PDB file of C-alpha atoms in Angstrom:
ATOM      1  CA  UNK A   1      28.481 -58.025 -39.147  1.00  0.00           C
ATOM      2  CA  UNK A   2      25.112 -58.021 -37.509  1.00  0.00           C
ATOM      3  CA  UNK A   3      22.140 -59.028 -39.604  1.00  0.00           C
ATOM      4  CA  UNK A   4      19.544 -56.341 -40.142  1.00  0.00           C
ATOM      5  CA  UNK A   5      16.441 -56.791 -38.089  1.00  0.00           C
ATOM      6  CA  UNK A   6      13.236 -57.134 -40.018  1.00  0.00           C
ATOM      7  CA  UNK A   7      10.771 -54.369 -39.346  1.00  0.00           C
ATOM      8  CA  UNK A   8       7.254 -55.649 -39.220  1.00  0.00           C
ATOM      9  CA  UNK A   9       4.124 -54.517 -37.480  1.00  0.00           C
ATOM     10  CA  UNK A  10       3.481 -56.814 -34.518  1.00  0.00           C
ATOM     11  CA  UNK A  11       0.524 -59.169 -35.004  1.00  0.00           C
ATOM     12  CA  UNK A  12      -1.382 -57.932 -31.924  1.00  0.00           C
ATOM     13  CA  UNK A  13      -1.068 -54.337 -33.137  1.00  0.00           C
ATOM     14  CA  UNK A  14      -2.425 -55.265 -36.572  1.00  0.00           C
ATOM     15  CA  UNK A  15      -5.368 -56.999 -34.939  1.00  0.00           C
ATOM     16  CA  UNK A  16      -6.005 -54.059 -32.649  1.00  0.00           C
ATOM     17  CA  UNK A  17      -5.901 -51.652 -35.576  1.00  0.00           C
ATOM     18  CA  UNK A  18      -8.304 -53.749 -37.637  1.00  0.00           C
ATOM     19  CA  UNK A  19     -10.636 -54.058 -34.685  1.00  0.00           C
ATOM     20  CA  UNK A  20     -10.557 -50.288 -34.139  1.00  0.00           C
ATOM     21  CA  UNK A  21     -11.314 -49.605 -37.812  1.00  0.00           C
ATOM     22  CA  UNK A  22     -14.122 -52.142 -37.672  1.00  0.00           C
ATOM     23  CA  UNK A  23     -15.534 -50.493 -34.544  1.00  0.00           C
ATOM     24  CA  UNK A  24     -15.362 -47.036 -36.122  1.00  0.00           C
ATOM     25  CA  UNK A  25     -16.933 -48.353 -39.313  1.00  0.00           C
ATOM     26  CA  UNK A  26     -19.829 -50.006 -37.501  1.00  0.00           C
ATOM     27  CA  UNK A  27     -20.438 -46.873 -35.415  1.00  0.00           C
ATOM     28  CA  UNK A  28     -20.487 -44.754 -38.580  1.00  0.00           C
ATOM     29  CA  UNK A  29     -22.827 -47.222 -40.276  1.00  0.00           C
ATOM     30  CA  UNK A  30     -25.257 -47.116 -37.351  1.00  0.00           C
ATOM     31  CA  UNK A  31     -25.141 -43.344 -37.081  1.00  0.00           C
ATOM     32  CA  UNK A  32     -23.468 -43.335 -33.671  1.00  0.00           C
ATOM     33  CA  UNK A  33     -21.902 -39.894 -33.700  1.00  0.00           C
ATOM     34  CA  UNK A  34     -20.491 -38.608 -30.420  1.00  0.00           C
ATOM     35  CA  UNK A  35     -23.224 -37.004 -28.358  1.00  0.00           C
ATOM     36  CA  UNK A  36     -25.949 -38.105 -30.772  1.00  0.00           C
ATOM     37  CA  UNK A  37     -28.271 -39.010 -27.901  1.00  0.00           C
ATOM     38  CA  UNK A  38     -27.917 -35.690 -26.138  1.00  0.00           C
ATOM     39  CA  UNK A  39     -30.827 -33.427 -26.854  1.00  0.00           C
ATOM     40  CA  UNK A  40     -32.443 -35.934 -29.196  1.00  0.00           C
ATOM     41  CA  UNK A  41     -35.860 -34.334 -28.771  1.00  0.00           C
ATOM     42  CA  UNK A  42     -34.543 -30.776 -29.182  1.00  0.00           C
ATOM     43  CA  UNK A  43     -35.983 -30.620 -32.687  1.00  0.00           C
ATOM     44  CA  UNK A  44     -34.595 -27.807 -34.877  1.00  0.00           C
ATOM     45  CA  UNK A  45     -36.290 -28.773 -38.141  1.00  0.00           C
ATOM     46  CA  UNK A  46     -39.575 -27.493 -39.627  1.00  0.00           C
ATOM     47  CA  UNK A  47     -42.633 -27.450 -37.387  1.00  0.00           C
ATOM     48  CA  UNK A  48     -46.360 -26.959 -37.981  1.00  0.00           C
ATOM     49  CA  UNK A  49     -48.959 -26.383 -35.322  1.00  0.00           C
ATOM     50  CA  UNK A  50     -52.642 -27.332 -35.163  1.00  0.00           C
ATOM     51  CA  UNK A  51     -53.065 -29.319 -38.372  1.00  0.00           C
ATOM     52  CA  UNK A  52     -56.749 -30.238 -38.718  1.00  0.00           C
ATOM     53  CA  UNK A  53     -56.944 -33.964 -39.501  1.00  0.00           C
ATOM     54  CA  UNK A  54     -60.686 -34.243 -38.922  1.00  0.00           C
ATOM     55  CA  UNK A  55     -60.877 -35.958 -35.525  1.00  0.00           C
ATOM     56  CA  UNK A  56     -58.309 -33.643 -33.872  1.00  0.00           C
ATOM     57  CA  UNK A  57     -55.589 -31.089 -34.417  1.00  0.00           C
ATOM     58  CA  UNK A  58     -52.034 -32.325 -34.321  1.00  0.00           C
ATOM     59  CA  UNK A  59     -48.612 -30.691 -34.209  1.00  0.00           C
ATOM     60  CA  UNK A  60     -45.580 -31.645 -36.273  1.00  0.00           C
ATOM     61  CA  UNK A  61     -43.284 -33.230 -35.627  1.00  0.00           C
ATOM     62  CA  UNK A  62     -44.982 -35.902 -33.553  1.00  0.00           C
ATOM     63  CA  UNK A  63     -42.760 -37.077 -30.719  1.00  0.00           C
ATOM     64  CA  UNK A  64     -42.507 -40.766 -29.867  1.00  0.00           C
ATOM     65  CA  UNK A  65     -40.863 -40.915 -26.471  1.00  0.00           C
ATOM     66  CA  UNK A  66     -41.130 -44.597 -25.572  1.00  0.00           C
ATOM     67  CA  UNK A  67     -42.513 -47.812 -27.048  1.00  0.00           C
ATOM     68  CA  UNK A  68     -42.310 -51.568 -27.057  1.00  0.00           C
ATOM     69  CA  UNK A  69     -41.451 -52.621 -30.598  1.00  0.00           C
ATOM     70  CA  UNK A  70     -40.231 -55.498 -32.734  1.00  0.00           C
ATOM     71  CA  UNK A  71     -40.091 -56.457 -36.407  1.00  0.00           C
ATOM     72  CA  UNK A  72     -39.370 -59.225 -38.878  1.00  0.00           C
ATOM     73  CA  UNK A  73     -38.276 -59.348 -42.529  1.00  0.00           C
ATOM     74  CA  UNK A  74     -39.984 -62.082 -44.560  1.00  0.00           C
ATOM     75  CA  UNK A  75     -39.269 -63.346 -48.103  1.00  0.00           C
ATOM     76  CA  UNK A  76     -41.968 -63.042 -50.781  1.00  0.00           C
ATOM     77  CA  UNK A  77     -42.370 -63.400 -54.539  1.00  0.00           C
ATOM     78  CA  UNK A  78     -40.646 -60.583 -56.502  1.00  0.00           C
ATOM     79  CA  UNK A  79     -43.115 -59.775 -59.273  1.00  0.00           C
ATOM     80  CA  UNK A  80     -46.289 -59.603 -57.117  1.00  0.00           C
ATOM     81  CA  UNK A  81     -44.452 -57.318 -54.677  1.00  0.00           C
ATOM     82  CA  UNK A  82     -43.168 -55.104 -57.490  1.00  0.00           C
ATOM     83  CA  UNK A  83     -46.704 -54.610 -58.842  1.00  0.00           C
ATOM     84  CA  UNK A  84     -47.788 -53.191 -55.469  1.00  0.00           C
ATOM     85  CA  UNK A  85     -45.214 -50.400 -55.536  1.00  0.00           C
ATOM     86  CA  UNK A  86     -46.898 -47.166 -56.726  1.00  0.00           C
ATOM     87  CA  UNK A  87     -44.008 -45.901 -58.828  1.00  0.00           C
ATOM     88  CA  UNK A  88     -41.792 -47.415 -61.518  1.00  0.00           C
ATOM     89  CA  UNK A  89     -38.905 -45.704 -59.717  1.00  0.00           C
ATOM     90  CA  UNK A  90     -39.316 -47.976 -56.669  1.00  0.00           C
ATOM     91  CA  UNK A  91     -37.633 -51.375 -56.714  1.00  0.00           C
ATOM     92  CA  UNK A  92     -38.078 -54.179 -54.169  1.00  0.00           C
ATOM     93  CA  UNK A  93     -35.123 -55.050 -51.988  1.00  0.00           C
ATOM     94  CA  UNK A  94     -34.147 -58.614 -52.765  1.00  0.00           C
ATOM     95  CA  UNK A  95     -32.457 -61.602 -51.201  1.00  0.00           C
ATOM     96  CA  UNK A  96     -29.662 -63.552 -52.945  1.00  0.00           C
ATOM     97  CA  UNK A  97     -32.218 -66.015 -54.360  1.00  0.00           C
ATOM     98  CA  UNK A  98     -34.092 -63.163 -56.092  1.00  0.00           C
ATOM     99  CA  UNK A  99     -37.075 -63.056 -53.763  1.00  0.00           C
ATOM    100  CA  UNK A 100     -38.413 -59.714 -52.532  1.00  0.00           C
ATOM    101  CA  UNK A 101     -38.848 -58.844 -48.854  1.00  0.00           C
ATOM    102  CA  UNK A 102     -41.770 -57.722 -46.718  1.00  0.00           C
ATOM    103  CA  UNK A 103     -41.255 -56.044 -43.357  1.00  0.00           C
ATOM    104  CA  UNK A 104     -43.770 -56.414 -40.529  1.00  0.00           C
ATOM    105  CA  UNK A 105     -43.252 -53.838 -37.755  1.00  0.00           C
ATOM    106  CA  UNK A 106     -45.091 -53.870 -34.436  1.00  0.00           C
ATOM    107  CA  UNK A 107     -45.208 -50.797 -32.206  1.00  0.00           C
ATOM    108  CA  UNK A 108     -46.930 -50.442 -28.858  1.00  0.00           C
ATOM    109  CA  UNK A 109     -46.503 -46.694 -28.412  1.00  0.00           C
ATOM    110  CA  UNK A 110     -46.514 -45.987 -24.681  1.00  0.00           C
ATOM    111  CA  UNK A 111     -45.861 -42.229 -24.727  1.00  0.00           C
ATOM    112  CA  UNK A 112     -46.383 -40.012 -27.777  1.00  0.00           C
ATOM    113  CA  UNK A 113     -47.510 -36.530 -28.674  1.00  0.00           C
ATOM    114  CA  UNK A 114     -50.905 -37.927 -29.734  1.00  0.00           C
ATOM    115  CA  UNK A 115     -51.431 -40.414 -26.904  1.00  0.00           C
ATOM    116  CA  UNK A 116     -50.760 -44.130 -26.577  1.00  0.00           C
ATOM    117  CA  UNK A 117     -51.708 -46.469 -29.407  1.00  0.00           C
ATOM    118  CA  UNK A 118     -50.695 -49.640 -31.203  1.00  0.00           C
ATOM    119  CA  UNK A 119     -49.494 -49.809 -34.798  1.00  0.00           C
ATOM    120  CA  UNK A 120     -48.576 -52.606 -37.180  1.00  0.00           C
ATOM    121  CA  UNK A 121     -46.634 -51.635 -40.263  1.00  0.00           C
ATOM    122  CA  UNK A 122     -46.859 -53.885 -43.328  1.00  0.00           C
ATOM    123  CA  UNK A 123     -44.218 -52.441 -45.609  1.00  0.00           C
ATOM    124  CA  UNK A 124     -42.217 -53.263 -48.707  1.00  0.00           C
ATOM    125  CA  UNK A 125     -38.465 -52.540 -48.360  1.00  0.00           C
ATOM    126  CA  UNK A 126     -37.380 -50.808 -51.551  1.00  0.00           C
ATOM    127  CA  UNK A 127     -34.968 -48.403 -53.169  1.00  0.00           C
ATOM    128  CA  UNK A 128     -35.782 -45.309 -55.178  1.00  0.00           C
ATOM    129  CA  UNK A 129     -34.088 -44.803 -58.530  1.00  0.00           C
ATOM    130  CA  UNK A 130     -32.611 -48.169 -59.362  1.00  0.00           C
ATOM    131  CA  UNK A 131     -32.588 -51.842 -58.406  1.00  0.00           C
ATOM    132  CA  UNK A 132     -30.097 -52.430 -55.615  1.00  0.00           C
ATOM    133  CA  UNK A 133     -27.779 -55.413 -55.142  1.00  0.00           C
ATOM    134  CA  UNK A 134     -29.281 -58.204 -53.077  1.00  0.00           C
ATOM    135  CA  UNK A 135     -29.174 -57.842 -49.275  1.00  0.00           C
ATOM    136  CA  UNK A 136     -27.017 -54.694 -49.196  1.00  0.00           C
ATOM    137  CA  UNK A 137     -29.866 -52.226 -48.479  1.00  0.00           C
ATOM    138  CA  UNK A 138     -31.035 -54.411 -45.597  1.00  0.00           C
ATOM    139  CA  UNK A 139     -27.588 -54.049 -44.047  1.00  0.00           C
ATOM    140  CA  UNK A 140     -27.019 -50.361 -44.746  1.00  0.00           C
ATOM    141  CA  UNK A 141     -30.660 -49.196 -44.473  1.00  0.00           C
ATOM    142  CA  UNK A 142     -30.689 -45.374 -44.596  1.00  0.00           C
ATOM    143  CA  UNK A 143     -27.002 -45.352 -45.501  1.00  0.00           C
ATOM    144  CA  UNK A 144     -27.948 -46.849 -48.864  1.00  0.00           C
ATOM    145  CA  UNK A 145     -29.063 -44.274 -51.492  1.00  0.00           C
ATOM    146  CA  UNK A 146     -32.824 -44.286 -52.007  1.00  0.00           C
ATOM    147  CA  UNK A 147     -33.529 -46.784 -49.218  1.00  0.00           C
ATOM    148  CA  UNK A 148     -36.960 -46.842 -47.639  1.00  0.00           C
ATOM    149  CA  UNK A 149     -40.045 -48.959 -47.052  1.00  0.00           C
ATOM    150  CA  UNK A 150     -43.269 -48.406 -48.962  1.00  0.00           C
ATOM    151  CA  UNK A 151     -46.160 -48.515 -46.520  1.00  0.00           C
ATOM    152  CA  UNK A 152     -48.677 -51.021 -47.831  1.00  0.00           C
ATOM    153  CA  UNK A 153     -50.918 -51.044 -44.743  1.00  0.00           C
ATOM    154  CA  UNK A 154     -50.522 -49.269 -41.403  1.00  0.00           C
ATOM    155  CA  UNK A 155     -53.349 -50.268 -39.023  1.00  0.00           C
ATOM    156  CA  UNK A 156     -53.526 -48.463 -35.687  1.00  0.00           C
ATOM    157  CA  UNK A 157     -55.752 -48.562 -32.587  1.00  0.00           C
ATOM    158  CA  UNK A 158     -56.615 -44.844 -32.422  1.00  0.00           C
ATOM    159  CA  UNK A 159     -58.796 -42.715 -34.696  1.00  0.00           C
ATOM    160  CA  UNK A 160     -56.552 -39.688 -34.200  1.00  0.00           C
ATOM    161  CA  UNK A 161     -53.512 -41.720 -35.239  1.00  0.00           C
ATOM    162  CA  UNK A 162     -55.430 -42.992 -38.264  1.00  0.00           C
ATOM    163  CA  UNK A 163     -56.548 -39.571 -39.401  1.00  0.00           C
ATOM    164  CA  UNK A 164     -53.180 -37.896 -38.835  1.00  0.00           C
ATOM    165  CA  UNK A 165     -51.461 -40.626 -40.847  1.00  0.00           C
ATOM    166  CA  UNK A 166     -53.936 -40.386 -43.721  1.00  0.00           C
ATOM    167  CA  UNK A 167     -54.139 -36.603 -43.972  1.00  0.00           C
ATOM    168  CA  UNK A 168     -50.514 -35.602 -43.347  1.00  0.00           C
ATOM    169  CA  UNK A 169     -48.559 -38.551 -44.747  1.00  0.00           C
ATOM    170  CA  UNK A 170     -50.858 -40.496 -47.034  1.00  0.00           C
ATOM    171  CA  UNK A 171     -50.353 -43.584 -44.877  1.00  0.00           C
ATOM    172  CA  UNK A 172     -53.014 -46.211 -45.490  1.00  0.00           C
ATOM    173  CA  UNK A 173     -54.203 -46.480 -41.927  1.00  0.00           C
ATOM    174  CA  UNK A 174     -57.314 -48.049 -40.467  1.00  0.00           C
ATOM    175  CA  UNK A 175     -58.468 -48.847 -36.923  1.00  0.00           C
ATOM    176  CA  UNK A 176     -57.826 -52.413 -35.814  1.00  0.00           C
ATOM    177  CA  UNK A 177     -57.594 -54.446 -32.619  1.00  0.00           C
ATOM    178  CA  UNK A 178     -54.191 -55.462 -31.227  1.00  0.00           C
ATOM    179  CA  UNK A 179     -53.251 -57.798 -28.386  1.00  0.00           C
ATOM    180  CA  UNK A 180     -49.580 -57.501 -27.398  1.00  0.00           C
ATOM    181  CA  UNK A 181     -47.637 -59.988 -25.301  1.00  0.00           C
ATOM    182  CA  UNK A 182     -44.244 -59.315 -23.742  1.00  0.00           C
ATOM    183  CA  UNK A 183     -42.288 -62.062 -22.056  1.00  0.00           C
ATOM    184  CA  UNK A 184     -38.598 -62.568 -21.207  1.00  0.00           C
ATOM    185  CA  UNK A 185     -38.252 -64.883 -24.212  1.00  0.00           C
ATOM    186  CA  UNK A 186     -40.336 -63.082 -26.872  1.00  0.00           C
ATOM    187  CA  UNK A 187     -42.634 -60.235 -27.914  1.00  0.00           C
ATOM    188  CA  UNK A 188     -45.734 -60.884 -29.971  1.00  0.00           C
ATOM    189  CA  UNK A 189     -48.911 -59.277 -31.244  1.00  0.00           C
ATOM    190  CA  UNK A 190     -52.181 -60.621 -32.616  1.00  0.00           C
ATOM    191  CA  UNK A 191     -54.059 -58.207 -34.858  1.00  0.00           C
ATOM    192  CA  UNK A 192     -57.697 -58.513 -35.865  1.00  0.00           C
ATOM    193  CA  UNK A 193     -60.684 -56.487 -37.059  1.00  0.00           C
ATOM    194  CA  UNK A 194     -64.300 -57.222 -36.195  1.00  0.00           C
ATOM    195  CA  UNK A 195     -63.225 -60.641 -34.949  1.00  0.00           C
ATOM    196  CA  UNK A 196     -61.392 -61.555 -38.142  1.00  0.00           C
ATOM    197  CA  UNK A 197     -57.759 -62.489 -37.578  1.00  0.00           C
ATOM    198  CA  UNK A 198     -55.381 -60.431 -39.767  1.00  0.00           C
ATOM    199  CA  UNK A 199     -51.945 -61.625 -38.638  1.00  0.00           C
ATOM    200  CA  UNK A 200     -49.824 -62.532 -35.642  1.00  0.00           C
ATOM    201  CA  UNK A 201     -46.135 -61.653 -35.337  1.00  0.00           C
ATOM    202  CA  UNK A 202     -43.709 -63.176 -32.835  1.00  0.00           C
ATOM    203  CA  UNK A 203     -40.083 -62.081 -32.358  1.00  0.00           C
ATOM    204  CA  UNK A 204     -37.690 -63.778 -29.965  1.00  0.00           C
ATOM    205  CA  UNK A 205     -35.880 -61.586 -27.424  1.00  0.00           C
ATOM    206  CA  UNK A 206     -32.391 -62.747 -28.308  1.00  0.00           C
ATOM    207  CA  UNK A 207     -29.523 -61.950 -30.657  1.00  0.00           C
ATOM    208  CA  UNK A 208     -26.609 -59.553 -30.967  1.00  0.00           C
ATOM    209  CA  UNK A 209     -27.343 -56.268 -29.170  1.00  0.00           C
ATOM    210  CA  UNK A 210     -26.705 -53.131 -31.195  1.00  0.00           C
ATOM    211  CA  UNK A 211     -27.217 -49.436 -30.663  1.00  0.00           C
ATOM    212  CA  UNK A 212     -28.537 -47.737 -33.779  1.00  0.00           C
ATOM    213  CA  UNK A 213     -29.244 -44.069 -34.513  1.00  0.00           C
ATOM    214  CA  UNK A 214     -30.087 -44.448 -38.191  1.00  0.00           C
ATOM    215  CA  UNK A 215     -33.452 -42.914 -39.187  1.00  0.00           C
ATOM    216  CA  UNK A 216     -36.417 -44.862 -40.458  1.00  0.00           C
ATOM    217  CA  UNK A 217     -37.446 -43.943 -43.991  1.00  0.00           C
ATOM    218  CA  UNK A 218     -40.895 -44.551 -45.489  1.00  0.00           C
ATOM    219  CA  UNK A 219     -42.536 -44.032 -48.882  1.00  0.00           C
ATOM    220  CA  UNK A 220     -46.226 -43.306 -49.321  1.00  0.00           C
ATOM    221  CA  UNK A 221     -48.626 -41.647 -51.749  1.00  0.00           C
ATOM    222  CA  UNK A 222     -50.420 -38.400 -50.960  1.00  0.00           C
ATOM    223  CA  UNK A 223     -52.419 -36.346 -53.466  1.00  0.00           C
ATOM    224  CA  UNK A 224     -50.625 -38.022 -56.356  1.00  0.00           C
ATOM    225  CA  UNK A 225     -47.149 -37.369 -54.975  1.00  0.00           C
ATOM    226  CA  UNK A 226     -44.657 -40.012 -53.955  1.00  0.00           C
ATOM    227  CA  UNK A 227     -43.772 -38.889 -50.430  1.00  0.00           C
ATOM    228  CA  UNK A 228     -40.580 -39.787 -48.581  1.00  0.00           C
ATOM    229  CA  UNK A 229     -40.612 -39.360 -44.806  1.00  0.00           C
ATOM    230  CA  UNK A 230     -37.404 -39.552 -42.770  1.00  0.00           C
ATOM    231  CA  UNK A 231     -37.968 -40.361 -39.101  1.00  0.00           C
ATOM    232  CA  UNK A 232     -35.005 -39.629 -36.790  1.00  0.00           C
ATOM    233  CA  UNK A 233     -34.646 -42.524 -34.379  1.00  0.00           C
ATOM    234  CA  UNK A 234     -32.493 -43.754 -31.534  1.00  0.00           C
ATOM    235  CA  UNK A 235     -32.667 -47.389 -30.541  1.00  0.00           C
ATOM    236  CA  UNK A 236     -31.026 -50.362 -28.923  1.00  0.00           C
ATOM    237  CA  UNK A 237     -32.126 -53.682 -30.353  1.00  0.00           C
ATOM    238  CA  UNK A 238     -31.252 -57.352 -30.599  1.00  0.00           C
ATOM    239  CA  UNK A 239     -30.803 -58.524 -34.163  1.00  0.00           C
ATOM    240  CA  UNK A 240     -31.818 -62.124 -34.836  1.00  0.00           C
ATOM    241  CA  UNK A 241     -30.595 -64.044 -37.888  1.00  0.00           C
ATOM    242  CA  UNK A 242     -31.332 -67.613 -36.808  1.00  0.00           C
ATOM    243  CA  UNK A 243     -34.423 -69.547 -37.989  1.00  0.00           C
ATOM    244  CA  UNK A 244     -37.376 -68.846 -35.718  1.00  0.00           C
ATOM    245  CA  UNK A 245     -36.197 -65.409 -34.614  1.00  0.00           C
ATOM    246  CA  UNK A 246     -39.313 -63.986 -36.317  1.00  0.00           C
ATOM    247  CA  UNK A 247     -42.437 -65.958 -37.226  1.00  0.00           C
ATOM    248  CA  UNK A 248     -45.653 -64.918 -38.876  1.00  0.00           C
ATOM    249  CA  UNK A 249     -49.169 -66.356 -38.786  1.00  0.00           C
ATOM    250  CA  UNK A 250     -51.698 -65.134 -41.319  1.00  0.00           C
ATOM    251  CA  UNK A 251     -55.454 -65.015 -40.739  1.00  0.00           C
ATOM    252  CA  UNK A 252     -58.472 -65.098 -43.046  1.00  0.00           C
ATOM    253  CA  UNK A 253     -58.991 -61.311 -43.121  1.00  0.00           C
ATOM    254  CA  UNK A 254     -58.567 -59.859 -46.624  1.00  0.00           C
ATOM    255  CA  UNK A 255     -55.183 -58.365 -45.696  1.00  0.00           C
ATOM    256  CA  UNK A 256     -53.996 -61.764 -44.504  1.00  0.00           C
ATOM    257  CA  UNK A 257     -55.208 -63.232 -47.788  1.00  0.00           C
ATOM    258  CA  UNK A 258     -53.392 -60.527 -49.741  1.00  0.00           C
ATOM    259  CA  UNK A 259     -50.129 -61.408 -47.999  1.00  0.00           C
ATOM    260  CA  UNK A 260     -50.686 -65.098 -48.713  1.00  0.00           C
ATOM    261  CA  UNK A 261     -51.125 -64.236 -52.412  1.00  0.00           C
ATOM    262  CA  UNK A 262     -47.643 -62.664 -52.342  1.00  0.00           C
ATOM    263  CA  UNK A 263     -46.253 -66.078 -51.429  1.00  0.00           C
ATOM    264  CA  UNK A 264     -44.816 -64.661 -48.224  1.00  0.00           C
ATOM    265  CA  UNK A 265     -42.834 -67.010 -46.011  1.00  0.00           C
ATOM    266  CA  UNK A 266     -43.970 -67.314 -42.389  1.00  0.00           C
ATOM    267  CA  UNK A 267     -40.352 -67.641 -41.243  1.00  0.00           C
ATOM    268  CA  UNK A 268     -38.315 -64.465 -41.154  1.00  0.00           C
ATOM    269  CA  UNK A 269     -34.785 -63.992 -42.469  1.00  0.00           C
ATOM    270  CA  UNK A 270     -34.072 -61.159 -40.014  1.00  0.00           C
ATOM    271  CA  UNK A 271     -35.617 -59.949 -36.776  1.00  0.00           C
ATOM    272  CA  UNK A 272     -35.174 -56.933 -34.532  1.00  0.00           C
ATOM    273  CA  UNK A 273     -36.269 -56.978 -30.913  1.00  0.00           C
ATOM    274  CA  UNK A 274     -36.067 -53.415 -29.623  1.00  0.00           C
ATOM    275  CA  UNK A 275     -34.904 -52.926 -26.045  1.00  0.00           C
ATOM    276  CA  UNK A 276     -35.422 -49.182 -26.264  1.00  0.00           C
ATOM    277  CA  UNK A 277     -36.610 -46.954 -29.102  1.00  0.00           C
ATOM    278  CA  UNK A 278     -37.624 -43.323 -29.594  1.00  0.00           C
ATOM    279  CA  UNK A 279     -38.514 -41.377 -32.718  1.00  0.00           C
ATOM    280  CA  UNK A 280     -39.523 -38.020 -34.193  1.00  0.00           C
ATOM    281  CA  UNK A 281     -42.071 -37.946 -37.017  1.00  0.00           C
ATOM    282  CA  UNK A 282     -41.745 -34.806 -39.174  1.00  0.00           C
ATOM    283  CA  UNK A 283     -43.485 -33.894 -42.424  1.00  0.00           C
ATOM    284  CA  UNK A 284     -42.467 -35.827 -45.520  1.00  0.00           C
ATOM    285  CA  UNK A 285     -41.117 -34.486 -48.802  1.00  0.00           C
ATOM    286  CA  UNK A 286     -42.309 -35.183 -52.367  1.00  0.00           C
ATOM    287  CA  UNK A 287     -39.773 -37.038 -54.485  1.00  0.00           C
ATOM    288  CA  UNK A 288     -41.838 -37.308 -57.675  1.00  0.00           C
ATOM    289  CA  UNK A 289     -45.237 -38.264 -59.007  1.00  0.00           C
ATOM    290  CA  UNK A 290     -46.758 -41.626 -58.210  1.00  0.00           C
ATOM    291  CA  UNK A 291     -47.713 -43.712 -61.257  1.00  0.00           C
ATOM    292  CA  UNK A 292     -50.884 -44.866 -59.585  1.00  0.00           C
ATOM    293  CA  UNK A 293     -52.816 -44.131 -56.382  1.00  0.00           C
ATOM    294  CA  UNK A 294     -52.595 -46.340 -53.331  1.00  0.00           C
ATOM    295  CA  UNK A 295     -55.859 -46.328 -51.422  1.00  0.00           C
ATOM    296  CA  UNK A 296     -55.297 -49.288 -49.144  1.00  0.00           C
ATOM    297  CA  UNK A 297     -57.807 -50.914 -46.820  1.00  0.00           C
ATOM    298  CA  UNK A 298     -60.288 -48.431 -45.313  1.00  0.00           C
ATOM    299  CA  UNK A 299     -61.811 -50.227 -42.341  1.00  0.00           C
ATOM    300  CA  UNK A 300     -64.514 -48.779 -40.120  1.00  0.00           C
ATOM    301  CA  UNK A 301     -64.759 -45.479 -38.244  1.00  0.00           C
ATOM    302  CA  UNK A 302     -64.037 -46.227 -34.607  1.00  0.00           C
ATOM    303  CA  UNK A 303     -62.597 -43.900 -31.956  1.00  0.00           C
ATOM    304  CA  UNK A 304     -60.488 -46.747 -30.576  1.00  0.00           C
ATOM    305  CA  UNK A 305     -59.711 -50.301 -31.415  1.00  0.00           C
ATOM    306  CA  UNK A 306     -59.039 -52.819 -28.677  1.00  0.00           C
ATOM    307  CA  UNK A 307     -55.497 -52.482 -27.329  1.00  0.00           C
ATOM    308  CA  UNK A 308     -54.314 -54.896 -24.645  1.00  0.00           C
ATOM    309  CA  UNK A 309     -50.865 -55.730 -23.287  1.00  0.00           C
ATOM    310  CA  UNK A 310     -50.161 -59.045 -21.539  1.00  0.00           C
ATOM    311  CA  UNK A 311     -47.045 -58.914 -19.395  1.00  0.00           C
ATOM    312  CA  UNK A 312     -47.478 -61.927 -17.108  1.00  0.00           C
ATOM    313  CA  UNK A 313     -49.205 -65.314 -17.191  1.00  0.00           C
ATOM    314  CA  UNK A 314     -50.446 -64.729 -13.659  1.00  0.00           C
ATOM    315  CA  UNK A 315     -52.096 -61.354 -14.368  1.00  0.00           C
ATOM    316  CA  UNK A 316     -54.915 -60.214 -16.594  1.00  0.00           C
ATOM    317  CA  UNK A 317     -53.930 -58.297 -19.769  1.00  0.00           C
ATOM    318  CA  UNK A 318     -53.866 -54.529 -19.390  1.00  0.00           C
ATOM    319  CA  UNK A 319     -56.666 -52.786 -21.323  1.00  0.00           C
ATOM    320  CA  UNK A 320     -54.978 -49.548 -22.435  1.00  0.00           C
ATOM    321  CA  UNK A 321     -58.208 -47.759 -23.335  1.00  0.00           C
ATOM    322  CA  UNK A 322     -60.396 -49.031 -20.472  1.00  0.00           C
ATOM    323  CA  UNK A 323     -60.544 -45.646 -18.774  1.00  0.00           C
ATOM    324  CA  UNK A 324     -61.286 -43.882 -22.054  1.00  0.00           C
ATOM    325  CA  UNK A 325     -64.396 -45.823 -22.915  1.00  0.00           C
ATOM    326  CA  UNK A 326     -62.714 -47.294 -26.013  1.00  0.00           C
TER     327      UNK A 326
END
């Protein structure tokens, strides 16, 4: 009598199935739906034309067609960060050791609906509604309920960008000077105001390359409301998790001193070096009342800050506003 053959799923097939599920899961996590890139700028959501922001009239949504961008996530003390959040319903995103996180974003916007400009976002990753488990929101981002980043400061190099951010979104923008560098090994920016160094951010151009269509989500305060703005995005970036992938240098400007008082580390725990990125900035939506106002740093009224881009050691930096008299 012949022995019955054991029926078992071949090892290679199990591995292939697990890999396929993992691939599908990662694509779902990163918002990579079939055809998601097609017609990205064919906006079908709400629009508003000719909003008077003081220095110009702007249309919503604002299109961001192309930029050079990079960011780092840095540990900081939990309680000081929590006190900066304008609502008791916002909770800092934490690391396993209990520290909060601060995100520093750098954008050199090359083509937008309101012209080219630089922007540095100093933001506090947080969740709305309840304290989240450590790390998980940093992995899931907009896939985690209530995820977002409260905009602490958002300096820019253009008066129009400043006024549009303040009037429409409640973003605490001011005009600053930014000197970007882009090299095969890294991207960096040095930000200052009236000669006072605010901060410098450097992100290495290395790491696992990912495509990501998850939106960016911000929180801000406008007219007493806590405003949540969801920014559709499409991007390809390198994610860096090794020490030195993102580094921060703080200056003696009052914003640099504020960050120092938060006991922020100058070595990041996560970095993103964007190879390509586009976005659409629509109007935000109120999600409740803020417990306190957030005025932020005001700065001076200037049509343009200094914006330079240094691409090569052998060439002079490009002065973006040279032909505009800025």
